[in-house]
Short mmCIF file of C-alpha atoms in Angstrom, two decimals:
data_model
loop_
_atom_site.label_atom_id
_atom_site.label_comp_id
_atom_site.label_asym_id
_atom_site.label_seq_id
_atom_site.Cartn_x
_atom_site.Cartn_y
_atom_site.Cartn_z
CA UNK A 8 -27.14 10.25 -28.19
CA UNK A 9 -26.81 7.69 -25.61
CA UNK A 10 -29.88 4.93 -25.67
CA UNK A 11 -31.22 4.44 -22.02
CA UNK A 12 -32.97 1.47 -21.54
CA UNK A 13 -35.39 0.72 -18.82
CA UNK A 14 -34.04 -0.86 -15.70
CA UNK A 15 -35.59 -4.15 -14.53
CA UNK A 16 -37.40 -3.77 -10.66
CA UNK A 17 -35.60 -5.10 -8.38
CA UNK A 18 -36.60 -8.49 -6.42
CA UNK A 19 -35.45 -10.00 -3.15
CA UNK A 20 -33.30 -12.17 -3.19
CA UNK A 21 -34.18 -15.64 -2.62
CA UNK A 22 -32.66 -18.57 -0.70
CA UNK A 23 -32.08 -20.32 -3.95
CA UNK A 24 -29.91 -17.93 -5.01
CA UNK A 25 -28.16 -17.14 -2.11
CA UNK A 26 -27.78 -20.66 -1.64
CA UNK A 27 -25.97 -20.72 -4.55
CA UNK A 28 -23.66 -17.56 -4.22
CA UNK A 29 -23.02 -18.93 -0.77
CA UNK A 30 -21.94 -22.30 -1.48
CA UNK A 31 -18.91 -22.08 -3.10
CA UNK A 32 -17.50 -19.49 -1.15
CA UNK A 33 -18.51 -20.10 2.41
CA UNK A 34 -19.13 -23.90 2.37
CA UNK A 35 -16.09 -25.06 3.04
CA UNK A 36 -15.47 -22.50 5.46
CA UNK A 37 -14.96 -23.70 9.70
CA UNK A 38 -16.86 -21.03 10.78
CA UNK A 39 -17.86 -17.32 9.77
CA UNK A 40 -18.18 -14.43 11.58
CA UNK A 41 -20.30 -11.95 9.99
CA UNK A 42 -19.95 -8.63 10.39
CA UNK A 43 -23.09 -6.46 10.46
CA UNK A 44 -23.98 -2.88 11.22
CA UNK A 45 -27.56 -2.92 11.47
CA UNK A 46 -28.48 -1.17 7.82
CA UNK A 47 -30.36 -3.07 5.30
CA UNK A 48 -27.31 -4.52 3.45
CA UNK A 49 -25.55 -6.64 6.59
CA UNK A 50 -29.22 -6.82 7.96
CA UNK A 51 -30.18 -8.65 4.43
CA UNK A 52 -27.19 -11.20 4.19
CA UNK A 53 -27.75 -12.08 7.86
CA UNK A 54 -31.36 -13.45 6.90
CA UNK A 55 -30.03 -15.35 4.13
CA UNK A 56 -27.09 -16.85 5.96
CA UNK A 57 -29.52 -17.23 8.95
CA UNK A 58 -31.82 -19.28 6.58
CA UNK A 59 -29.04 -21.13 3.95
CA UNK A 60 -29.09 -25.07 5.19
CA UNK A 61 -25.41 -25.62 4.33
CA UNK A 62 -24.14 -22.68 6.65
CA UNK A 63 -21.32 -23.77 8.54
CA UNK A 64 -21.42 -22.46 11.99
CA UNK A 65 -22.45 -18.80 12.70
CA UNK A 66 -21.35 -15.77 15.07
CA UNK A 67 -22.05 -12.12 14.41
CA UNK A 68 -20.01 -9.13 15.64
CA UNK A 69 -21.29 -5.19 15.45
CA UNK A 70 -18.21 -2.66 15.33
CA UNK A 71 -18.90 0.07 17.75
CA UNK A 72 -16.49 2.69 16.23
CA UNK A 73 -17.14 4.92 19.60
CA UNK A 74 -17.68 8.02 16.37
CA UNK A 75 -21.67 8.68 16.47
CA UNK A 76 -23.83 8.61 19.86
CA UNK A 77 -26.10 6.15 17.87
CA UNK A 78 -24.10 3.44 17.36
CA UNK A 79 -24.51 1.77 20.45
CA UNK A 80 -28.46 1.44 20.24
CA UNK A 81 -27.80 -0.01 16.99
CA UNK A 82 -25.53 -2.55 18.01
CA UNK A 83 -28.22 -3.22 20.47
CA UNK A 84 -30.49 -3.92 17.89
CA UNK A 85 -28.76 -6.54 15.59
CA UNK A 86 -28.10 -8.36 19.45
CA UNK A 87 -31.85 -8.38 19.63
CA UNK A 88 -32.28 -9.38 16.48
CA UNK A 89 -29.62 -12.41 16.44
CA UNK A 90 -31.20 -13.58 20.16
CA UNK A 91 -34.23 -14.25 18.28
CA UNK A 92 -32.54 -16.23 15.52
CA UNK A 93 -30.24 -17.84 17.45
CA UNK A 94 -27.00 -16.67 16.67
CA UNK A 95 -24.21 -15.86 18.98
CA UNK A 96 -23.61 -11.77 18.97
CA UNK A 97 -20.62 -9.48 19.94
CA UNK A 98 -20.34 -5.99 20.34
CA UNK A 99 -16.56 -5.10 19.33
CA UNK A 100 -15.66 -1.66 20.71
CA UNK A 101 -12.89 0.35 18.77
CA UNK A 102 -11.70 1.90 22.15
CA UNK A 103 -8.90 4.47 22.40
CA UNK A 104 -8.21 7.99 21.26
CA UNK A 105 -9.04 8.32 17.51
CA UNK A 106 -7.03 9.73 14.73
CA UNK A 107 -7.57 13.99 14.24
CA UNK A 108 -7.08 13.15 10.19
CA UNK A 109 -7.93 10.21 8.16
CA UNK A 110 -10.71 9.00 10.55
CA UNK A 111 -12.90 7.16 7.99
CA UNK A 112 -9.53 5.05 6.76
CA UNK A 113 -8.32 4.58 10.35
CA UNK A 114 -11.65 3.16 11.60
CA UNK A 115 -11.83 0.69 8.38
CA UNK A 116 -8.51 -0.78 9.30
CA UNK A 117 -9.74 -0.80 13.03
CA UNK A 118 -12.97 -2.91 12.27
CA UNK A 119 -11.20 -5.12 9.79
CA UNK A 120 -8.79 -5.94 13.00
CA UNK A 121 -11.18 -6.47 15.61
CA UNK A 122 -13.33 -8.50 13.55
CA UNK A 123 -10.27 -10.74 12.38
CA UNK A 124 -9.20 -10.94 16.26
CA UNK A 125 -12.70 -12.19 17.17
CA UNK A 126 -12.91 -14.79 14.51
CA UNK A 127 -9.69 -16.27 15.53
CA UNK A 128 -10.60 -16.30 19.30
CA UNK A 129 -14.07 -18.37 17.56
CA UNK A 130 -11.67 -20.59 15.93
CA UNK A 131 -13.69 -19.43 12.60
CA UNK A 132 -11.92 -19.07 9.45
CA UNK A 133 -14.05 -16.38 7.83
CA UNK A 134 -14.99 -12.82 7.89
CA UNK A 135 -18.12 -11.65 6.21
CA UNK A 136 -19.42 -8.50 4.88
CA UNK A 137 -22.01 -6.94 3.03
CA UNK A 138 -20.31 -5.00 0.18
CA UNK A 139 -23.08 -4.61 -2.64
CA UNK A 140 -22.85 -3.58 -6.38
CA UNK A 141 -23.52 -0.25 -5.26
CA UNK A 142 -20.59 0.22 -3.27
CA UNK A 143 -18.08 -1.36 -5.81
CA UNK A 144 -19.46 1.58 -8.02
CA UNK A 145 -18.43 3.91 -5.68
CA UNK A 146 -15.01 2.61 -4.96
CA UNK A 147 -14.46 2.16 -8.75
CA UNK A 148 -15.79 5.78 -9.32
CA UNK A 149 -13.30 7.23 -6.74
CA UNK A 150 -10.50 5.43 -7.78
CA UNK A 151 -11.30 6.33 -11.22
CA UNK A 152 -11.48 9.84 -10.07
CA UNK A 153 -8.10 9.86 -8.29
CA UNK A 154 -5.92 8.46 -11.22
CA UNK A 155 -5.47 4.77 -10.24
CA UNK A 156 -3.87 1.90 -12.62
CA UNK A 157 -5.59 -1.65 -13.70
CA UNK A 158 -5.25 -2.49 -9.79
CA UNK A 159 -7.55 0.11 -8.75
CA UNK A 160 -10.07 -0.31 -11.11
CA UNK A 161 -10.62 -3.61 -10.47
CA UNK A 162 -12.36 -2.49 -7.12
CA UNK A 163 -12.80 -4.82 -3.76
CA UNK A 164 -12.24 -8.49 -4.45
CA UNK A 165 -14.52 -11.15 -3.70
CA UNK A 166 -11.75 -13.22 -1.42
CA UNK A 167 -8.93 -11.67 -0.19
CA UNK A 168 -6.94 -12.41 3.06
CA UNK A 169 -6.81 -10.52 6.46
CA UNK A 170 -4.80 -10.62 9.39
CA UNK A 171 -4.99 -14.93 8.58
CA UNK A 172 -8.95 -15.00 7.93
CA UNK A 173 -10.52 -15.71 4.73
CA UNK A 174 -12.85 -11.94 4.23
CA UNK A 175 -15.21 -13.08 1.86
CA UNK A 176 -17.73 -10.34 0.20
CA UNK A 177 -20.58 -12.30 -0.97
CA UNK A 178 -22.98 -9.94 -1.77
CA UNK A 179 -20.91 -7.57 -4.98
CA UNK A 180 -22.89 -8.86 -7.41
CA UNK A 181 -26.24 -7.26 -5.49
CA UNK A 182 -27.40 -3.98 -5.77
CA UNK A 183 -28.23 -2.49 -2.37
CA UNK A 184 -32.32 -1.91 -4.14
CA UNK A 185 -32.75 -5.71 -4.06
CA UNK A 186 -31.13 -6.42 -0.07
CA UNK A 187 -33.62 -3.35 0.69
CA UNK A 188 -36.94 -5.49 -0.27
CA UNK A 189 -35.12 -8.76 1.14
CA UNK A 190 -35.21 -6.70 4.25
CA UNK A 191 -38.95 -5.83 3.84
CA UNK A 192 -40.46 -9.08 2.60
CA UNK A 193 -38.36 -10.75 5.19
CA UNK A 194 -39.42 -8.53 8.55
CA UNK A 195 -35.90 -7.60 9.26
CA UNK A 196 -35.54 -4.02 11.02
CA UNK A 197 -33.05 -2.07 9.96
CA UNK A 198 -31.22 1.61 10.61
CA UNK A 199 -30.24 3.62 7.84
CA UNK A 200 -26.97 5.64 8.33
CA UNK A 201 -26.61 9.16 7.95
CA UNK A 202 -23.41 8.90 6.16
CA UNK A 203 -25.42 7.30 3.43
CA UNK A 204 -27.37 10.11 2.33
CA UNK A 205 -25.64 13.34 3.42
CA UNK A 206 -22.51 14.51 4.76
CA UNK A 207 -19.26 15.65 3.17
CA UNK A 208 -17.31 12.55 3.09
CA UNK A 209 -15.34 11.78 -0.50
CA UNK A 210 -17.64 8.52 -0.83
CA UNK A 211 -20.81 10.39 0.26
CA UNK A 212 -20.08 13.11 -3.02
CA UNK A 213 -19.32 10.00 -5.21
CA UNK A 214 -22.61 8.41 -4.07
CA UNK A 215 -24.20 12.01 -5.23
CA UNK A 216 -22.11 11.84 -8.47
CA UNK A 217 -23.34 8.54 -9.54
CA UNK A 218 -26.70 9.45 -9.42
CA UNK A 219 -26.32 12.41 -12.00
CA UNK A 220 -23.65 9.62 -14.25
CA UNK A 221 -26.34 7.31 -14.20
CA UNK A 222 -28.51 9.41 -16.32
CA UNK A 223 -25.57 9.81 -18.52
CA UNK A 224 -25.39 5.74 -19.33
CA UNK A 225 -22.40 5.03 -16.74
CA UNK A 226 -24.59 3.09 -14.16
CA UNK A 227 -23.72 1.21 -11.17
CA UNK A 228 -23.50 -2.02 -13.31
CA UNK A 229 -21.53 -0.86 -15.75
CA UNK A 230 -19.10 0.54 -13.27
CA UNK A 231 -18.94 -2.87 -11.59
CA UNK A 232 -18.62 -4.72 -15.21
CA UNK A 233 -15.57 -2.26 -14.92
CA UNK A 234 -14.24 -3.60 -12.32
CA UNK A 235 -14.98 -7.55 -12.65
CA UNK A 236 -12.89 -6.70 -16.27
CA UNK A 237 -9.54 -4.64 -14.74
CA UNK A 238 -9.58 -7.82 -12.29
CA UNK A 239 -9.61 -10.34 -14.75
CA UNK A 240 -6.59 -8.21 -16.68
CA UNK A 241 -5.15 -7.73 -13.06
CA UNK A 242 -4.97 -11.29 -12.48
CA UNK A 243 -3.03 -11.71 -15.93
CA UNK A 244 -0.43 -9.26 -14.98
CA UNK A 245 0.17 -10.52 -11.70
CA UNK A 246 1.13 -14.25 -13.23
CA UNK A 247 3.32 -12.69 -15.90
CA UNK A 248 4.88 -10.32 -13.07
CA UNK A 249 5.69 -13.74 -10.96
CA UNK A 250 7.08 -15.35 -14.09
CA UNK A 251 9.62 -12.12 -14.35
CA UNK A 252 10.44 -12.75 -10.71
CA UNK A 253 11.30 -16.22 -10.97
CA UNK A 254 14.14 -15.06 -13.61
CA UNK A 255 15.38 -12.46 -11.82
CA UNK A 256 17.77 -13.87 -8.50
CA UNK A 257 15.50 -12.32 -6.11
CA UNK A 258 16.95 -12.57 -2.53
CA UNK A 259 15.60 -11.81 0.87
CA UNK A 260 17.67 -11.79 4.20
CA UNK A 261 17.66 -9.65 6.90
CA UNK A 262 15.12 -7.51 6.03
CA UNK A 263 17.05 -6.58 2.49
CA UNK A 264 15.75 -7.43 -1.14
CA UNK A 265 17.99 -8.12 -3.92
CA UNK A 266 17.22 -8.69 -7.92
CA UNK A 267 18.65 -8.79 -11.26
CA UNK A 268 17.08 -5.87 -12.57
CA UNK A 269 18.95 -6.67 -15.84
CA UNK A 270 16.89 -9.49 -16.16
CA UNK A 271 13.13 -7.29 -15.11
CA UNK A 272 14.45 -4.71 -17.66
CA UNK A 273 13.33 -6.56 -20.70
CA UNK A 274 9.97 -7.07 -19.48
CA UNK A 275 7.01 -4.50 -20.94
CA UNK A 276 6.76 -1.27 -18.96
CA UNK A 277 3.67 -2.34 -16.74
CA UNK A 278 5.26 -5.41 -15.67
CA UNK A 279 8.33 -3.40 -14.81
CA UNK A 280 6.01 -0.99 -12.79
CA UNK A 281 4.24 -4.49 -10.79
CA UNK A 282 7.75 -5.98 -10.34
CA UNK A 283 9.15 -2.98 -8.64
CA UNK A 284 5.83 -2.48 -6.47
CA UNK A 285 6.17 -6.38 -5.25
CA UNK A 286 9.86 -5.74 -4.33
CA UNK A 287 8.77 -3.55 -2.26
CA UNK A 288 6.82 -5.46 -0.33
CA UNK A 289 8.80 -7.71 0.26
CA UNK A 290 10.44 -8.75 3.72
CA UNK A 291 7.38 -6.74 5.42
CA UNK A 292 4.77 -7.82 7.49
CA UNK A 293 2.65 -4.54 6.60
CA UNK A 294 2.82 -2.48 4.17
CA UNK A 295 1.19 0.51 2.62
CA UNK A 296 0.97 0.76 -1.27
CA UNK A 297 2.96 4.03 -2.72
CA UNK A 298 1.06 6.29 -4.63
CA UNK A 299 1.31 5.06 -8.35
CA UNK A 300 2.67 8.56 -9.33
CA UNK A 301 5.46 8.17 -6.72
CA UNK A 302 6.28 4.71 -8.57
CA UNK A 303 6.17 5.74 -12.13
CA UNK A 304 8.78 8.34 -11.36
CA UNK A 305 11.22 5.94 -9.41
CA UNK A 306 10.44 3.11 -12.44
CA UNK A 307 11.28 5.98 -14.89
CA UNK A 308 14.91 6.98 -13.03
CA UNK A 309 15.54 3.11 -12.82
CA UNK A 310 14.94 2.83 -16.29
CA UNK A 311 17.31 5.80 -17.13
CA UNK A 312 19.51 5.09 -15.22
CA UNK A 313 19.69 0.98 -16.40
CA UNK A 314 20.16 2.37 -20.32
CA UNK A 315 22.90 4.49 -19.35
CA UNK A 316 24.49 1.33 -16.86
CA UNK A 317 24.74 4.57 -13.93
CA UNK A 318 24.31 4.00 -10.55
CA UNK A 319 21.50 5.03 -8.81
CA UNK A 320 20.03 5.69 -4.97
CA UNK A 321 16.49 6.75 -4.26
CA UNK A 322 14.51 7.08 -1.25
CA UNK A 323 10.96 6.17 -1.12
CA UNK A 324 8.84 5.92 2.57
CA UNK A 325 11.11 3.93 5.02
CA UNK A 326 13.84 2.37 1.74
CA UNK A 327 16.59 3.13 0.03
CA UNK A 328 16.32 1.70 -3.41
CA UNK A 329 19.79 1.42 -4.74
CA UNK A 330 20.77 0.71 -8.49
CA UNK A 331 24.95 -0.50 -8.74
CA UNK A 332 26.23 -0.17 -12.56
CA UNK A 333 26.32 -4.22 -12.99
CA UNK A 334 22.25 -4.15 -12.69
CA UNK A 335 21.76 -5.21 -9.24
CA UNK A 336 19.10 -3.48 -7.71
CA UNK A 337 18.98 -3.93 -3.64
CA UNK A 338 16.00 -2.18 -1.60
CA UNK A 339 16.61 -1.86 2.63
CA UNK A 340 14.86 -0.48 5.13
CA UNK A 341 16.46 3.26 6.07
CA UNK A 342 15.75 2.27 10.44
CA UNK A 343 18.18 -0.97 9.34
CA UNK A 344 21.13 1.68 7.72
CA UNK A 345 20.99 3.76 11.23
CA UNK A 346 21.61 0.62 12.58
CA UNK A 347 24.41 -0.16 11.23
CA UNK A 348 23.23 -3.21 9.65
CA UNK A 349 23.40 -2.52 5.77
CA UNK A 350 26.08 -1.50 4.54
CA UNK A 351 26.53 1.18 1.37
CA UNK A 352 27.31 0.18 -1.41
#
């Protein structure tokens, strides 16, 4: 029988402790752009930037994703709100036709690019958003849900890069309960989305799901403890995956990858798996991560075919990942080969 124990109320959250979250992550920081969307969570974090004393300088920018008839209003809104407080607002229109399938994905990458383009034109080096506790447990839970590896798991990071801005989640240790009463005991106004409560979106079920886990023992914290633990084991493998690539001759020139697989072969399956996914990568400006099925089978007729010293050719996206019997393992991109401009080996 699983022992529940009483959860603590929530509280606002105070300057003092913003303050300190804030600090070392934002304080060094040229400028931030904060992106907010006029619920409770961006409407929360732009009070307590608005009010932290060491805040470097300040711009906000709504997303109007041009999907719900409400959107502009709200955007609206947060301008009203930041002419009161004194901080420069933008409204950033995702114009254009919009994708048929795959809209929710296609207008994440478009907000994460319009906000990035704005922040440059600022001159700022940082993007901002409001991604609580609660929403790591729901990206954990669907991961978990669709199979993913130690990556997955470890959820959104704190700091991570985009399109050559710092995007800097402040708020993940925060469940969404306690930027709700910093809301109310601060006076801040704020819309709550639809998409949060109903609908038939994957998150939207997940959001339902947790509810019903929770009673079970597997709360929200516990799913973020989760995460804060596959990212700390993450972080391991990815140093022992660059000390495997160091050893291994890698080579990139025009557009083609090159390694010793010889030398990656005697490294433990996982780090195999990691090596294989960076090669990848490599020589691209963007990139989409392969399903980790898709890359267990490839590692697996690599591996096969390394024991047996075969030669090997695979296809995978836009690459042909070729295997020659004395263990060097080349990856191009298939657009190059119509070209001309790799030759077979």
């Amino acid at each position: 029988m699983i022992e529940r124990r009483p959860q603590a109320e929530a509280e606002p959250l105070g300057d003092a402790e913003a303050a300190a979250v804030f600090a070392p992550l934002l304080g060094h920081a040229s400028g931030i752009l904060l992106g907010v969307s006029g619920g409770p969570d961006s409407m929360a974090l732009l009070g307590l930037l608005a009010s932290w004393a060491g805040c470097p300088p300040l711009a906000v920018a709504t997303v109007d994703h041009q999907l719900r008839a409400e959107a502009a209003d709200e955007a609206r809104q947060v301008a009203a709100v930041c002419k009161v407080l004194q901080i420069p607002h933008a409204t950033l229109p995702w114009e254009g036709e919009k994708p048929t399938t795959g809209v929710q994905e296609a207008a994440r990458e478009a907000r994460y690019a319009l906000l990035a383009h704005h922040a440059r034109t600022l001159g700022f080096s940082h993007i901002v958003t409001a991604h609580h506790a609660d929403d790591q447990a729901e990206t954990v839970l669907m991961r978990l849900l669709a199979g993913s590896g130690m990556s997955g798991l470890s959820g959104m990071r704190r700091v991570t890069t985009k399109a050559g801005c710092t995007h800097v989640r402040p708020l993940l240790g925060m469940s969404k309960a306690r930027l709700v009463l910093t809301c109310q005991t601060r006076a801040l106004a704020y819309v709550d989305d639809p998409a949060n409560t109903g609908g038939r979106s994957g998150r939207a079920h997940v959001r339902r799901l947790l509810v019903d886990l929770a009673g079970e023992g597997l709360t929200a914290e516990r799913l973020t403890r989760l995460a804060c633990r596959a990212a700390r084991a993450d972080e391991a493998l990815e140093s022992a995956v660059s000390a495997v690539l160091d050893g291994a001759a890698v080579m990139v020139e025009n557009r083609m990858v090159s390694a010793d697989w010889r030398k990656v072969s005697l490294a433990p399956a996982e780090l195999r798996l990691r090596v294989l996914q960076r090669l990848l990568a490599m020589g691209r400006e963007h990139t989409r991560p392969q399903r980790l099925e898709r890359m267990e089978a490839l590692l697996a007729a690599i591996d096969t075919a390394t024991s047996g010293d075969h030669r090997l050719r695979r296809s995978i996206a836009d690459r042909i990942v070729t295997l020659q019997s004395h263990g060097l393992l080349t990856i191009t991109m298939t657009s190059l080969r119509r070209r001309g401009m790799v030759l077979d080996p």
